[in-house]
Coordinates of C-alpha atoms in Angstrom, one line a residue:
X1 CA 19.4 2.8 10.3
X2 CA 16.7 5.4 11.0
X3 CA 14.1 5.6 8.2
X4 CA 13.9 9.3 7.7
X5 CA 17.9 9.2 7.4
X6 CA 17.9 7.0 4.6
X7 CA 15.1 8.5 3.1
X8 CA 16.9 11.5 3.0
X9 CA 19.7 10.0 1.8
X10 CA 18.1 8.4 -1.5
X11 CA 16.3 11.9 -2.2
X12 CA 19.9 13.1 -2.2
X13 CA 18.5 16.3 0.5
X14 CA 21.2 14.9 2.5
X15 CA 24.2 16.7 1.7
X16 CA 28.6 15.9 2.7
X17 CA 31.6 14.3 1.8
X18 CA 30.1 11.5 3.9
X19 CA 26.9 11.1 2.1
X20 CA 28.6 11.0 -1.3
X21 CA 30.2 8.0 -0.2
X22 CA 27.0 6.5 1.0
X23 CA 25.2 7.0 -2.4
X24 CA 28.1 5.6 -4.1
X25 CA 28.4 2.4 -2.3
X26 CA 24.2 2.3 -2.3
X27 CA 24.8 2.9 -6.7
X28 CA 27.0 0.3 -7.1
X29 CA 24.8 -2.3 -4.8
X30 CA 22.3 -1.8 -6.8
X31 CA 23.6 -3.2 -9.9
X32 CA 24.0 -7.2 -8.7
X33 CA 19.9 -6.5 -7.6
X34 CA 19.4 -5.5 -10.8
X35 CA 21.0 -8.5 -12.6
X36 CA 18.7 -10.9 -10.6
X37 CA 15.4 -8.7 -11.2
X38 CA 16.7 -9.0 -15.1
X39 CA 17.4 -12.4 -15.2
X40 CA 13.7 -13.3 -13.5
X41 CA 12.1 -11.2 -16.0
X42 CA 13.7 -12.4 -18.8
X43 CA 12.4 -15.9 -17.8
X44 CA 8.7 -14.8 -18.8
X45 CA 9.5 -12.1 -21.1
X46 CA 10.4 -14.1 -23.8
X47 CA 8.2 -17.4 -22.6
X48 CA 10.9 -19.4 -21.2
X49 CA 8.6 -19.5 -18.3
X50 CA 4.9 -19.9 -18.8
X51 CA 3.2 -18.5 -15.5
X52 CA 0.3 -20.8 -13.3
X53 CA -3.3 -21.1 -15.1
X54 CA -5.7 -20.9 -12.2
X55 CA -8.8 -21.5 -13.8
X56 CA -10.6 -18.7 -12.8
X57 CA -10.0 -14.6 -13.3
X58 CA -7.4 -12.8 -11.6
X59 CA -6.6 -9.7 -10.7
X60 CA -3.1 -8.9 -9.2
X61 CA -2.9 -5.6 -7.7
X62 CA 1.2 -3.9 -7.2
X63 CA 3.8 -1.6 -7.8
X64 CA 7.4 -0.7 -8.7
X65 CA 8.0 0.8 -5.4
X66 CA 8.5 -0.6 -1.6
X67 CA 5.7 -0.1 0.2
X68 CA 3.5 3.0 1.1
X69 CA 1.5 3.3 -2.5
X70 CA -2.0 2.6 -1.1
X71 CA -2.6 -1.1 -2.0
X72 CA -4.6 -2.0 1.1
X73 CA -7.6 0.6 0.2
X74 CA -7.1 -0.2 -3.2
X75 CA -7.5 -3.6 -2.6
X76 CA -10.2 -3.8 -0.3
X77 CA -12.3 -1.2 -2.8
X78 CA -11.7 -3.9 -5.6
X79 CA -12.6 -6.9 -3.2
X80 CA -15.9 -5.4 -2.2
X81 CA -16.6 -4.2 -5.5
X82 CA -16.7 -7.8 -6.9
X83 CA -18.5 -9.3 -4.1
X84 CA -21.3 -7.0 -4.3
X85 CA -21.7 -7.7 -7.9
X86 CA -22.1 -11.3 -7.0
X87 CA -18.4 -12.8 -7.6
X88 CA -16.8 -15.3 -4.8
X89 CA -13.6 -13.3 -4.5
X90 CA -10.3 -14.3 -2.6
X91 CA -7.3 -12.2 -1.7
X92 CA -4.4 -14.2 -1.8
X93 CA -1.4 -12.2 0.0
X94 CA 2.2 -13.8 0.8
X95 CA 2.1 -13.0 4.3
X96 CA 4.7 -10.6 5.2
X97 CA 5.9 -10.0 8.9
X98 CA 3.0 -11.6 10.2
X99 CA 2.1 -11.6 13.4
X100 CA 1.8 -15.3 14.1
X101 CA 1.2 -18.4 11.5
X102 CA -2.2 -16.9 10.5
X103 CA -2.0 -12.7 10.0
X104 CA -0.1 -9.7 9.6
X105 CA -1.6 -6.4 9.2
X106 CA -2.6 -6.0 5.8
X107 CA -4.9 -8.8 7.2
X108 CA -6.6 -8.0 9.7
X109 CA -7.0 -4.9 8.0
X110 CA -8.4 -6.2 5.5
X111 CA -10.6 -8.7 7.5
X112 CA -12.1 -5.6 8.8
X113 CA -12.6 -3.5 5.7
X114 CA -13.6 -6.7 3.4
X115 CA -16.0 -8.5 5.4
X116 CA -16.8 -12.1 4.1
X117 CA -14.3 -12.2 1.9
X118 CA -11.9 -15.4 2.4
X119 CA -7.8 -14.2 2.7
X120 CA -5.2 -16.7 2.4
X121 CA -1.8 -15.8 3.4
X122 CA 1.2 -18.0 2.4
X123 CA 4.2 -17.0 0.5
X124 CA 3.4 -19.9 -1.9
X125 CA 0.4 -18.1 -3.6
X126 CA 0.0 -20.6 -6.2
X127 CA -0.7 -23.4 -3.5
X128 CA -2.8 -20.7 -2.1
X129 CA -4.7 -20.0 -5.0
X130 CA -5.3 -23.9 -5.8
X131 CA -6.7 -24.0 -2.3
X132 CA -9.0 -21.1 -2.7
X133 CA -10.1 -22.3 -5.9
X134 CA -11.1 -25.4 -4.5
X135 CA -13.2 -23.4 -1.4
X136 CA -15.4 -22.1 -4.1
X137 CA -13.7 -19.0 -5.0
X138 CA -14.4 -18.0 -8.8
X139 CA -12.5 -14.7 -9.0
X140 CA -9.0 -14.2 -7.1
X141 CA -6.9 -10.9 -6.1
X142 CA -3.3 -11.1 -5.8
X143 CA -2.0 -8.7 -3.3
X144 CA 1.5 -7.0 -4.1
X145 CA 2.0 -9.0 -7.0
X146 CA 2.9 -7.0 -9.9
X147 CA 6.8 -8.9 -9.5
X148 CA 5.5 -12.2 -8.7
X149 CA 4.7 -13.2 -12.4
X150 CA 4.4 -17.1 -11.4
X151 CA 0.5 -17.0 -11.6
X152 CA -1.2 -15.6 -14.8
X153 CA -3.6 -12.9 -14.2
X154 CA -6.1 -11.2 -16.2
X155 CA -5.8 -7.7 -15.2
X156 CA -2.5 -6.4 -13.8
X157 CA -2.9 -3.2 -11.4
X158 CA -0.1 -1.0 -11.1
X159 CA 0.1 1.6 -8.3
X160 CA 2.1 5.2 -8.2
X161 CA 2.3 7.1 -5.4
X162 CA 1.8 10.5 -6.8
X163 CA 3.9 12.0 -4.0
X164 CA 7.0 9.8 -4.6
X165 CA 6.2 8.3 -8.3
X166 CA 9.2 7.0 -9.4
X167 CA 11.2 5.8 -5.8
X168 CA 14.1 8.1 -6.2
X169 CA 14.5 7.0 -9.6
X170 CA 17.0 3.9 -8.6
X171 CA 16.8 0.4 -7.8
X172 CA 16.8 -1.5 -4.2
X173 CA 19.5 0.0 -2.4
X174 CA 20.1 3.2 -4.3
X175 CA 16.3 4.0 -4.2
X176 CA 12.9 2.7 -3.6
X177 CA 12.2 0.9 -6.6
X178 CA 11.5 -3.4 -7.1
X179 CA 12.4 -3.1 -10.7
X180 CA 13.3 -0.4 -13.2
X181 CA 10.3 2.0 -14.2
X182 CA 10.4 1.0 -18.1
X183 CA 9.2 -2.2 -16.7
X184 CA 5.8 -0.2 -16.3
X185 CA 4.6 -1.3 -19.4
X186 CA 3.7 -4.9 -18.2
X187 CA 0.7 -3.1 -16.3
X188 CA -2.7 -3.2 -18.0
X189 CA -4.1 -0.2 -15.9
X190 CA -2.3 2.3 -13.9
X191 CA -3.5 4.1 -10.5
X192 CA -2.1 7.2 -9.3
X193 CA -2.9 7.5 -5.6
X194 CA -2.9 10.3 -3.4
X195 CA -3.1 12.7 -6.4
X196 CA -4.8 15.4 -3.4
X197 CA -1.2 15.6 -1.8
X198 CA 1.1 16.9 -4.9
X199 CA 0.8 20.1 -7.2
X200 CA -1.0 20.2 -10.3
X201 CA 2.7 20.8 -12.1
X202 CA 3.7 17.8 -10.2
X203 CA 0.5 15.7 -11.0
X204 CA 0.8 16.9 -15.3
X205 CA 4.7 15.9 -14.7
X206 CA 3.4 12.4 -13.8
X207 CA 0.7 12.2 -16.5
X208 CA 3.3 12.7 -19.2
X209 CA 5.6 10.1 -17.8
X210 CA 2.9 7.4 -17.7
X211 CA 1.9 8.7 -21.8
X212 CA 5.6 8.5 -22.5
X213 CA 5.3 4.9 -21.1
X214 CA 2.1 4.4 -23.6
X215 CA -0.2 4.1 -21.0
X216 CA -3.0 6.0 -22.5
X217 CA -6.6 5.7 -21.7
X218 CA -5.5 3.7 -19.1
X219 CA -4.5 5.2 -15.9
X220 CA -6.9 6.2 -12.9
X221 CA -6.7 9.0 -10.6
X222 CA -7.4 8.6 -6.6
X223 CA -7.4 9.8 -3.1
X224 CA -7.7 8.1 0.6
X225 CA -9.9 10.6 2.3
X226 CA -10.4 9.8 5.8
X227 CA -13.9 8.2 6.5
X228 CA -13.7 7.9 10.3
X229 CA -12.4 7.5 13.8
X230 CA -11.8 3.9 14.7
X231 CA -10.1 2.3 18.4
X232 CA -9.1 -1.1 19.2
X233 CA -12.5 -1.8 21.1
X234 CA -14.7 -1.2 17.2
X235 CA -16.2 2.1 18.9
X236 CA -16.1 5.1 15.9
X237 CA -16.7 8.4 15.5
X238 CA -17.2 11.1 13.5
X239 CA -13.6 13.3 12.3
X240 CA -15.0 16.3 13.9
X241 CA -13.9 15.1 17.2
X242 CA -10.6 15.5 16.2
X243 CA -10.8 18.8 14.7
X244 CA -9.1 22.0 17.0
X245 CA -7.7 19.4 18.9
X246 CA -4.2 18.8 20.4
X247 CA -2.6 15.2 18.9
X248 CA 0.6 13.5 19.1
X249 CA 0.1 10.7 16.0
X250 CA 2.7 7.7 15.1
X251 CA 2.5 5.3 12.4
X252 CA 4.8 2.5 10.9
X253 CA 3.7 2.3 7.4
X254 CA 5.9 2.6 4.2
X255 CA 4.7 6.7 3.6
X256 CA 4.7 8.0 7.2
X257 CA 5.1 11.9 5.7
X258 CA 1.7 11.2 3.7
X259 CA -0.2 10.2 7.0
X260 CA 0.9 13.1 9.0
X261 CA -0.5 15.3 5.9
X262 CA -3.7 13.5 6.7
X263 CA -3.3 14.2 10.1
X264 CA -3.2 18.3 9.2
X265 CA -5.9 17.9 7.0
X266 CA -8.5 16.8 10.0
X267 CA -7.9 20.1 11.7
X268 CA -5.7 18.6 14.4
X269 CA -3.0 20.4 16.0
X270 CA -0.3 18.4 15.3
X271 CA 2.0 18.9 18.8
X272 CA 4.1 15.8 17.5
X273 CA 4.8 12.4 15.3
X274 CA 6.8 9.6 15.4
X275 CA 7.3 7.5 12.2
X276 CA 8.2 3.9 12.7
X277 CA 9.4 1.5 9.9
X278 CA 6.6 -0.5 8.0
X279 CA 4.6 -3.1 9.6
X280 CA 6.3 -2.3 12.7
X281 CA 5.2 -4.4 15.7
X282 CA 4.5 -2.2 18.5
X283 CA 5.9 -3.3 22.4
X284 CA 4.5 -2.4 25.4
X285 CA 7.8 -0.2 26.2
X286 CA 7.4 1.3 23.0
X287 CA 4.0 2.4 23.5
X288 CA 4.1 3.8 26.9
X289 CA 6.9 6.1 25.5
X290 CA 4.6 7.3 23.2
X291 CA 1.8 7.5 25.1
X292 CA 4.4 9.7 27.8
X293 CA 5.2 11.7 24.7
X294 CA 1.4 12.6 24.0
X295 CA 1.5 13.3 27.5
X296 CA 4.2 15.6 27.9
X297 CA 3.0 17.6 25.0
X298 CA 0.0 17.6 26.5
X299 CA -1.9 16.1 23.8
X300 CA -6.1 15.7 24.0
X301 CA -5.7 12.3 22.1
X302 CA -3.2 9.9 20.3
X303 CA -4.0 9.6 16.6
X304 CA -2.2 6.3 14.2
X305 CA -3.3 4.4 10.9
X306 CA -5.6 1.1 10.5
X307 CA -3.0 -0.9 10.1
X308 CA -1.0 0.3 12.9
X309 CA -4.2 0.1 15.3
X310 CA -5.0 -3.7 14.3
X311 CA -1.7 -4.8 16.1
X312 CA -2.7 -3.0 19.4
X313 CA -5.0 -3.7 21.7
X314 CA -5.3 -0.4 24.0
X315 CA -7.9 1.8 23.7
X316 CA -5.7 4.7 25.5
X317 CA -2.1 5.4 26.2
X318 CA -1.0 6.4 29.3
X319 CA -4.5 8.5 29.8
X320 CA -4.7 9.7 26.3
X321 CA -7.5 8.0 23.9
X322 CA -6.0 6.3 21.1
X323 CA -7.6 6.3 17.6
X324 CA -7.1 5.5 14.2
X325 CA -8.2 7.6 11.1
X326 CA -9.9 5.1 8.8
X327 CA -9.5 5.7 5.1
X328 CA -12.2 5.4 1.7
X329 CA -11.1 5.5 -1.9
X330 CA -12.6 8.5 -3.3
X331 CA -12.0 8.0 -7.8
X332 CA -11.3 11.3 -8.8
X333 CA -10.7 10.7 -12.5
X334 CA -11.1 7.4 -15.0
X335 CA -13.7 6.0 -12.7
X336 CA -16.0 4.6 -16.0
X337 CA -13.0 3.0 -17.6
X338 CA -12.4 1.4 -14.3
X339 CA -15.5 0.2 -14.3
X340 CA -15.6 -0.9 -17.7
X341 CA -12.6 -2.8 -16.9
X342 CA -14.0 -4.5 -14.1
X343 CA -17.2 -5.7 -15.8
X344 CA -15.3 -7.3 -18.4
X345 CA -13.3 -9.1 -15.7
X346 CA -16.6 -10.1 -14.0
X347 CA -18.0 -11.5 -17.0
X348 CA -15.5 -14.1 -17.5
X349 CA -16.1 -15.3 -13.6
X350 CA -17.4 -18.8 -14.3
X351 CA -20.7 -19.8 -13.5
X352 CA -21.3 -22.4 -10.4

C-alpha cells in the first residue's frame, strides 16, 4: 500500500464512504496492539520485571512514533559529544533491515558521522551491550529504545517530531504511534525536532502538551540544518551548488515531506520527488527510473538523504550527479540544561 495513501488516510485528509471503512477496521486493529504494548509495560511499571544492570551509564535515545523523528543526528550529536569529552561510548542498535549480517543504514550512517565510535547491531541489545562492555566501552547509547525497557538506562531521550508530534493521535494501525502518548512521562528529557518546519501557534500547541505531561524544565528544542553536499565516492561540496538549480530528489526515510522541505530551503528548483518507504533498499531498475525521471525533467542534478546515499554506490544517474544533503544539529533552545544533563551522565562514567 502506497505510503502517501496511508498517510493520508491516518490524517483523516482522505475523505469517502470507502475511507470510513478503512479507519474503522484500522480503529478496531488497534486495540489487540494495544493490549500487548499494556501488558509489556505493566511488567516494569509495577517491578514485576526488573530491567538489565550494565554496569556502566546509559543513555537510550527514542520515541512514541515510527520512524522519521530525527534519531540518527540526534544520536550521532550525543555520541561525539561524549567521545570528545573523553568517554569510550558504544551505540548499541537492533539492526533493522540491514543490508547483510553486519549493517543497515542507520549504520553506515552513523559509521560515517561518528567516527571511532564502536556500533554493535543485534536485536539482542543486552548480549550486545555485555559484549561492548567487555571491549572497553564505559558509556553506552541505545538507539530506538525508548520501548525496549529490558536494559536500565540512566537517561531516557524522548523525540517529537514537531511536524507530526503526536502520530495521528492513535496507535499502530490507526496511526503512527508505538505506545499511547501518556506513556511520555517515562522520558527524563524531551527533544522537539525540526521545530524550523511548523508555526509558532503550532510549536506553543506542542509546548503546552509536553507541560500538561509535566515535562517542565526538561524539554529541548532543535533543527537539522543542512551542513553539506555528500556523493557515494566521499567528494563534498558546499550547498550553494545547489542553489538556482533544477533537481529531481527521492528519499526512503520515515518523514519524506520534511526532506523535500529541506530540499526548498537550499534554493533548488524542485522539478520532482519520489518518496519511498523507510530504509528502502534501492535496485538498479529502480534507480535508473529515477535517474530517467531526473532526466526527463530535465534536471541539473539528483538530490536524496544520507541514509538513502549510504546504500548506493553511483555517483550519477543516468548522466545526472547524484548527491546527498548532509545534516547538523543546530540546539535552538535548552541547550545548557542539555548540557547540564550530559555532564552529570559523564561523571558517573567509571574510571579505567
Amino acid at each position: 500500500m502506497n505510503e502517501k495513501f496511508v498517510r493520508e488516510l491516518m490524517s483523516g485528509r482522505t475523505r469517502g464512504f470507502a475511507a470510513c471503512l478503512l479507519r474503522v477496521g484500522l480503529w478496531s486493529a488497534q486495540w489487540p496492539y494495544r493490549v500487548g504494548v499494556a501488558c509489556k509495560n505493566f511488567g516494569f511499571d509495577f517491578r514485576l520485571r526488573e530491567p538489565f544492570e550494565v554496569g556502566v551509564p546509559v543513555i537510550s535515545v527514542g520515541n512514541l512514533t515510527t520512524g522519521g523523528t530525527g534519531k540518527t543526528p540526534i544520536v550521532a550529536f550525543l555520541a561525539n559529544w561524549f567521545r570528545d569529552a573523553g568517554a569510550n561510548v558504544g551505540l548499541l542498535s537492533r539492526g533493522y533491515k540491514s543490508l547483510d549480517a553486519q549493517a543497515n543504514d542507520e549504520k553506515l550512517v552513523l559509521d560515517q558521522l561518528c567516527p571511532g565510535v564502536p556500533h554493535w547491531l543485534n536485536s539482542d541489545r543486552i548480549l550486545s551491550a555485555k559484549r561492548a562492555v567487555v571491549d572497553g566501552c564505559n558509556l553506552l547509547l541505545l538507539d530506538d529504545a525508548f520501548q525496549h525497557r529490558r536494559i536500565h538506562r540512566d537517561l531516557d531521550v524522548l523525540l517529537i517530531d514537531a511536524t507530526n508530534p503526536w502520530g495521528y493521535k492513535h496507535c499502530l494501525p490507526r496511526g503512527l504511534l508505538r505506545e499511547p502518548i501518556r506513556n511520555m512521562e517515562r522520558a527524563d528529557l524531551v527533544i522537539i525536532t525540526r521545530v524550523d518546519q511548523v508555526s509558532a501557534e503550532e510549536l506553543t500547541a506542542i509546548r503546552a502538551e509536553l507541560v500538561r505531561r509535566n515535562h517542565i524544565g526538561t524539554v529541548i528544542e532543535v533543527s537539522f540544518r543542512p551542513s553539506q553536499l555528500i556523493n557515494s565516492a566521499g567528494q563534498t561540496k558546499p550547498l550553494a551548488d545547489a542553489a538556482q538549480k533544477r533537481a529531481f530528489g527521492f528519499c526512503g526515510i520515515g518523514n519524506p515531506a520534511s526532506f523535500e522541505q529541506t530540499l526548498r530551503q537550499l534554493g533548488s528548483e524542485i522539478v520532482g520527488f519520489e518518496s519511498f518507504p523507510d530504509h528502502h533498499h534501492f535496485t538498479h531498475d529502480q534507480l535508473t527510473r529515477l535517474g530517467d525521471q531526473g532526466k526527463s525533467v530535465n534536471a541539473d542534478l539528483v538530490l536524496t538523504t544520507h541514509k538513502d546515499l549510504v546504500k548506493i554506490r553511483e555517483t550519477e544517474l543516468q548522466g545526472r550527479p547524484l548527491w546527498a544533503v548532509q545534516i547538523g544539529t543546530e540546539i535552538l533552545r535548552g541547550a545548557p540544561m542539555l548540557e547540564s544533563r550530559l555532564w552529570s551522565i559523564l561523571e558517573r562514567v567509571p574510571k579505567s
